[in-house]
Amino acid sequence: MHGEPFGYEKPASLREFESLFAERGEDAKILAGGTDLFVLIKERLLAPRLLIDISDLPELRGISYDPGEGLTIMAGTKVAEIERSALVREHAPALAFAAANLGSNQVRWMATMAGNVCHASPAAETPPVLLAHGCELVIGTPGGERTLPISEFFLAYRKTALQAGEYLKAFRLPPLPARSAVAYQLRGLRRAMEIDMLNMGIYLELAADGVTVSDIRLAMGSVGPVTYRARGTEQRLKGMRLGEEFMAAAGAGVAEEATPIDDMRASAAYRNRVIGVLARRGLEQCLEQIGKGRGEA
Amino acid sequence: MNQRKFSIIGTDKVRKEAPAKARGEAIYTDDIKLPRMLIGKIKHSDCAHARIISIDTSEAEKLPGVKAVLVGSEAPNKYGIVPQAPTETALAIGKVRFHGEPVAAVAAVDEATADRALDLIKIEYELLPVYIDPHAAMAKDAVPLHEDNKYGNIAYMAKQDFGDVDKALAESHRVLEKTFKTSYVNHVFMEPHSCVARFDDNGDLMMWSSTQVPHYLHTMASQVLDMPMSKIQVTVPTVGGGFGGKGEASNNELVAALLSRKSLRPVKVTYSRKEVFFQHRGRHPIEMKIRMGVDREGYLTAIDYDGIMDGGAYGAWGIIILFYTAAMLHLPYKITNVRFNAKRIYTNKPTCGPMRGLGGVQPRFALESMMDDLAIMLGMSPYELKLKNAIDGKHDTVSGVHVRHSEYKKCLTEVVNRSGYLEKHQKLPFGRGVGLAGGYYISGTAYTLYMSYKPHSSALIRLDTESGVTLQCGATDIGQGSNMVLAMMCAEKLGLPYESVHVISGDTKNAPFDLGSFASRVTVAAGAAVCEAADKLLAQLLPVAAVHIGCRADQLLAGNGEIYSKFEKELRMPFWDAVEKYIDAFGPLTATGSYTPPRRTGEFKGGNVGHSPTYGFTAHVAEVEVDTETGEVKVVGYNEAGDCGQPINPLSVEGQVEGSIVMAMGQALYEEIRLAPDGRIINPNLHDYKVPTMRDIPHIKTYAVDSYDPDSPFGAKEAGEGPIQPTIPAILNAVYDAIGVRFTELPLTPEKVLQALEEKKRQEGLS
Ligand SMILES: Cc1cc2nc3c(=O)[nH]c(=O)nc-3n(C[C@H](O)[C@H](O)[C@H](O)COP(=O)(O)OP(=O)(O)OC[C@H]3O[C@@H](n4cnc5c(N)ncnc54)[C@H](O)[C@@H]3O)c2cc1C
């Protein structure tokens, strides 16, 4: 099946892109890897008049780390680059793992994390980890920039907080404090090439005593119209001591806050039953990492 | 007796075409571009059951670039692989019977124009009730899909009764009754169907197509286009798999030819993946109610089978598959009381058809599961029970099937020893288990699909001093490697290198007759034809060499590129010198061979079905891990031991066995075409229809048991369809061993496992 015809522009610099986007933003779509966009166009769910290809813009590529600011990943960076990056593996291993679980190798060399986030599917691979990391988004605005916590980015099913003329420029993952870790848990029918039936990003931070939970973030995917955090549960868990009671409360809490539906990939009942298992396993993974970190230190 | 010392047979050979395939250089049908070629596209119905009130193609015809528009009434001849009961037309006439049915077609200068033209075709429908469940389709007041069908939506019924099932069950020590349901699955071959058709100035039609059965396409094209077969040539470029799904004419082939005739230009019609799901012909979902009995020692007493097959919208291979399902109950175990009672039902969904291991996979799943249950009821190892009942080296079934050669018992014993089954069964921790299952398959059929007694395969070998060895045989290489197998046999016979044999195959004009690639028939049937041709060549050539060498011809052998005396090694001459002398003296050196399978039948309906020259056997042990919190089943280990006779190319046998296991594993755990209540396919793409990926596949250990069928060419039997039979029950038996739950419905999703585990916990809590 073919979509409607569209125009195609490939600006050579960020400045050229910004002016073109400001001018034609109304009926244009940003084209990054195209691995979501072309599916929609071919299925005729979308008929943009113009595609603006940002896939090779050098200013939008790259991964860097600064001890104060944390990890910065530019929006046009390929998922495969994130998967392989030594910096990401060191400072956000769960993100590298999530990236490695997105599509196939071929898809990962086309796809970008910005595309994954801006497509705003509730089943997407990277948003749960980014939410767990407390990621800040750098958003390009006409003539400037603004930042937004990713937790305020997903407004509704496939709807984001990007305003007209805005685009996603970079991801900032703040440095992880001591005694903290992030984990990523996912479930699909098979072990690769899956749109997840469930996924979850888990952040756990322990107090100096090593047994009190000082901070926690539980970001759930595929259990509602957007990827979102189980904030009520997080609140209740903060200050608890590690142990079976804590784990049980985490599992029960996320199950309660999940609002899944039945779809092709799984039933709501199944998702409700298993989301708690993911929370527990993710927390155990975090604990293991925190323990390891301490062992090394 | 069996000469089992070979120089080429039994050695691992890499396919000649493999590197080109890996580099993307092999020429598939869709790669063909002819001058002035048009792109043909099909308009599919967007309702599942409806009367067609009108089709308006006028706007489409006016679109610049459109060269032909076609509707069903222009090609009214019905066709079908079973010619006595054709049910299909190239495009729907009067009615549509499934969502996605081809209704009209266009040929245009490019794909975008063809797509636009399709949008301009207006079809008016009067909706009819949609039946996606065979029970609903069988209801008394259901609207028949085919008005001319005798029994409403019951396409075919079959009953067979051997021995005295009621008495045997009544006298059994234990009787088990269970209902099993299999799912609606597709072959998912890599290459979507594609066909290029071209008429020449003489009115002759050439078809390049990705078919498994050039011969049957040839007959059906002749029928639909109303042309003598002699004016049609079908040729098969590289094919990317078939597994049965390309085992009869498909709409794209007929539409390409019809559009080409109408537009007077070559036309290509290549399916999208979605259209492959519409064409379908995948495995029949069957609801099987089975009763099975055993005596005190664990010998099977009777099988009572009641089945409802969901056939989809058209007849296709349906009746054949129905009777194969009956035939498959009789092996690989000794059983003398067997009753079969089944119906195939028309429903409003893409048509089911032949799929790797047709007829066997569904009953095998049920029977091997029940045998495990019975063994456990008797406190016996499933291995012991299966071995006790397994057929011996030769066997005759009550249905009249003759097995001339079997090493099935060896398969069971080998796989059990190699996998450590006995040490693991019922001994692994909760959540981990092993399962054993066996199976078999035919190596060809005894009959053609229409009345005919001609040879099923024929081959022509030409030796000449300019172009070497040319082997022509109509057998079709669809990726399974038949060109390689036939070339290896020819090379072994002539004592020449395998690489020197040039094969011309898969062509109705340039190669002698062969029925096609299905029923695991090619190695035995076409192989026998090749061997006969090669023997005849040697019979001509050796006397000439004998004169030159100065000894008796019957003392000469061909080997290592020479002809030599088996008694005095120094009496020898180069093979090609002998060929040259022959041609100088007598002219061209060619020979033909053919193969006609032994005829056997039974005095009952369906009695022709199930007979094969010989049979392949196999046994599997799967090891699984069940995540008891999420319900996921992971296959963590897999062992197979198979009897395929002498493996011609062991590397290819391994490939066939592993491919079979992976395919069946997908059907056990992941795969299912899902339909909305209105008959629309929800997942007609490979993102949502899930075949196993490399990450899901366990390390598979295959082993060919020592075997040689002395009546087969080089002792060979099938290896491509037997090995798919036991996988599903092996996995499900392993799941039973892991968590103590018997599953009877496919696919086994985490959801079903978790539900069952919770149910089990509840039950245990109650008791
Ligand atoms: C075979 C296959 C398998 C897949 N498997 C997975 C999977 O396992 N998990 C998963 O999560 N996804 C999967 N996907 C979906 C897809 O690959 C990812 O979502 C991918 O990250 C999208 O990135 P892209 O660069 O291709 O985005 P594009 O398709 O180019 O763009 C997607 C959307 O984002 C917008 N966009 C892109 N960049 C920006 C920007 N900088 N600022 C503003 N808007 C922007 C585009 O306009 C568009 O609306 C799969 C897709 C395919 C085809």
CSV table of C-alpha atoms and ligand atoms in Angstrom, one decimal, chain A residues 17 21 28-40 46 51-52 54-55 60 74-79 98-99 101-104 107-108 110-121 123-127 153 160 162 166-171 184 186 192-196 199, chain B residues 686-687, ligand 1:
chain,number,residue,atom,x,y,z
A,17,PHE,CA,16.4,23.1,9.8
A,21,PHE,CA,10.6,24.1,10.4
A,28,ALA,CA,5.4,19.2,7.9
A,29,LYS,CA,6.6,16.2,9.9
A,30,ILE,CA,10.1,15.7,11.2
A,31,LEU,CA,11.6,12.6,9.7
A,32,ALA,CA,14.3,10.9,11.9
A,33,GLY,CA,14.7,7.1,11.3
A,34,GLY,CA,11.2,6.9,9.7
A,35,THR,CA,10.6,3.5,11.4
A,36,ASP,CA,7.4,4.7,13.0
A,37,LEU,CA,6.5,7.5,10.6
A,38,PHE,CA,6.5,5.5,7.4
A,39,VAL,CA,4.4,2.8,8.9
A,40,LEU,CA,1.8,5.4,9.6
A,46,LEU,CA,-1.0,10.1,8.4
A,51,LEU,CA,8.9,15.5,5.5
A,52,ILE,CA,12.0,17.3,6.9
A,54,ILE,CA,17.0,15.5,10.3
A,55,SER,CA,18.7,12.1,10.3
A,60,LEU,CA,21.8,16.6,16.7
A,74,MET,CA,21.3,14.4,21.3
A,75,ALA,CA,17.9,13.7,19.7
A,76,GLY,CA,19.2,12.4,16.4
A,77,THR,CA,21.4,9.7,18.0
A,78,LYS,CA,20.6,6.3,16.7
A,79,VAL,CA,19.3,3.7,19.1
A,98,ALA,CA,16.3,-1.0,26.7
A,99,ALA,CA,17.9,0.2,23.5
A,101,ASN,CA,15.6,-4.5,23.0
A,102,LEU,CA,14.1,-2.1,20.5
A,103,GLY,CA,13.3,-3.9,17.2
A,104,SER,CA,16.0,-5.6,15.3
A,107,VAL,CA,15.7,-1.1,12.9
A,108,ARG,CA,18.1,0.1,15.7
A,110,MET,CA,17.7,3.6,11.6
A,111,ALA,CA,15.6,4.5,14.7
A,112,THR,CA,16.3,7.3,17.1
A,113,MET,CA,15.4,7.6,20.7
A,114,ALA,CA,13.7,11.0,19.9
A,115,GLY,CA,11.5,9.2,17.4
A,116,ASN,CA,10.7,6.6,20.0
A,117,VAL,CA,9.7,9.2,22.6
A,118,CYS,CA,7.9,11.6,20.2
A,119,HIS,CA,5.8,8.8,18.7
A,120,ALA,CA,4.5,8.5,22.2
A,121,SER,CA,3.3,5.0,22.1
A,123,ALA,CA,4.4,0.4,24.7
A,124,ALA,CA,7.6,2.2,23.6
A,125,GLU,CA,10.9,0.8,24.8
A,126,THR,CA,12.8,3.8,26.1
A,127,PRO,CA,10.3,6.1,27.9
A,153,PHE,CA,5.9,15.2,28.2
A,160,THR,CA,3.1,15.0,23.5
A,162,LEU,CA,5.5,19.7,22.0
A,166,GLU,CA,8.9,22.9,18.7
A,167,TYR,CA,11.1,19.8,18.4
A,168,LEU,CA,13.0,17.6,20.7
A,169,LYS,CA,16.7,18.5,20.8
A,170,ALA,CA,18.3,16.4,23.5
A,171,PHE,CA,17.9,14.1,26.5
A,184,TYR,CA,14.3,-2.1,33.1
A,186,LEU,CA,9.9,-5.9,29.8
A,192,ALA,CA,13.0,-10.0,20.3
A,193,MET,CA,11.2,-7.8,17.8
A,194,GLU,CA,8.4,-7.2,20.2
A,195,ILE,CA,6.2,-4.4,21.0
A,196,ASP,CA,6.0,-5.0,24.7
A,199,ASN,CA,7.4,-2.8,30.5
B,686,LEU,CA,5.0,-10.1,10.8
B,687,HIS,CA,5.1,-7.6,13.6
C,1,LIG,C1,10.3,-3.7,12.6
C,1,LIG,C2,10.1,-2.7,13.7
C,1,LIG,C3,10.3,-3.0,15.0
C,1,LIG,C4,10.1,-2.1,16.1
C,1,LIG,N1,10.3,-2.5,17.3
C,1,LIG,C5,10.1,-1.6,18.3
C,1,LIG,C6,10.3,-2.0,19.7
C,1,LIG,O1,10.7,-3.2,20.0
C,1,LIG,N2,10.2,-1.1,20.7
C,1,LIG,C7,9.8,0.1,20.4
C,1,LIG,O2,9.6,0.9,21.3
C,1,LIG,N3,9.6,0.5,19.1
C,1,LIG,C8,9.8,-0.3,18.1
C,1,LIG,N4,9.5,0.1,16.8
C,1,LIG,C9,9.1,1.5,16.6
C,1,LIG,C10,10.2,2.5,16.2
C,1,LIG,O3,11.3,1.8,15.6
C,1,LIG,C11,10.7,3.3,17.3
C,1,LIG,O4,9.7,3.9,18.0
C,1,LIG,C12,11.8,4.2,16.9
C,1,LIG,O5,12.5,4.6,18.0
C,1,LIG,C13,11.3,5.5,16.2
C,1,LIG,O6,12.3,6.3,15.8
C,1,LIG,P1,12.5,6.9,14.4
C,1,LIG,O7,13.8,7.7,14.5
C,1,LIG,O8,12.5,5.9,13.4
C,1,LIG,O9,11.3,7.9,14.3
C,1,LIG,P2,10.5,8.4,13.1
C,1,LIG,O10,9.6,7.3,12.5
C,1,LIG,O11,11.3,9.1,12.2
C,1,LIG,O12,9.6,9.4,13.9
C,1,LIG,C14,8.6,9.1,14.8
C,1,LIG,C15,7.8,10.3,15.2
C,1,LIG,O13,8.6,11.2,16.0
C,1,LIG,C16,8.7,12.4,15.4
C,1,LIG,N5,10.1,12.9,15.6
C,1,LIG,C17,11.2,12.2,15.4
C,1,LIG,N6,12.3,12.9,15.8
C,1,LIG,C18,11.8,14.1,16.4
C,1,LIG,C19,12.4,15.2,17.0
C,1,LIG,N7,13.7,15.3,17.2
C,1,LIG,N8,11.6,16.1,17.5
C,1,LIG,C20,10.3,16.1,17.4
C,1,LIG,N9,9.6,15.0,16.8
C,1,LIG,C21,10.4,14.0,16.3
C,1,LIG,C22,8.4,12.2,14.0
C,1,LIG,O14,7.9,13.4,13.4
C,1,LIG,C23,7.3,11.2,14.1
C,1,LIG,O15,6.1,11.7,14.4
C,1,LIG,C24,9.7,-0.8,15.8
C,1,LIG,C25,9.5,-0.4,14.4
C,1,LIG,C26,9.7,-1.3,13.4
C,1,LIG,C27,9.5,-0.9,12.0
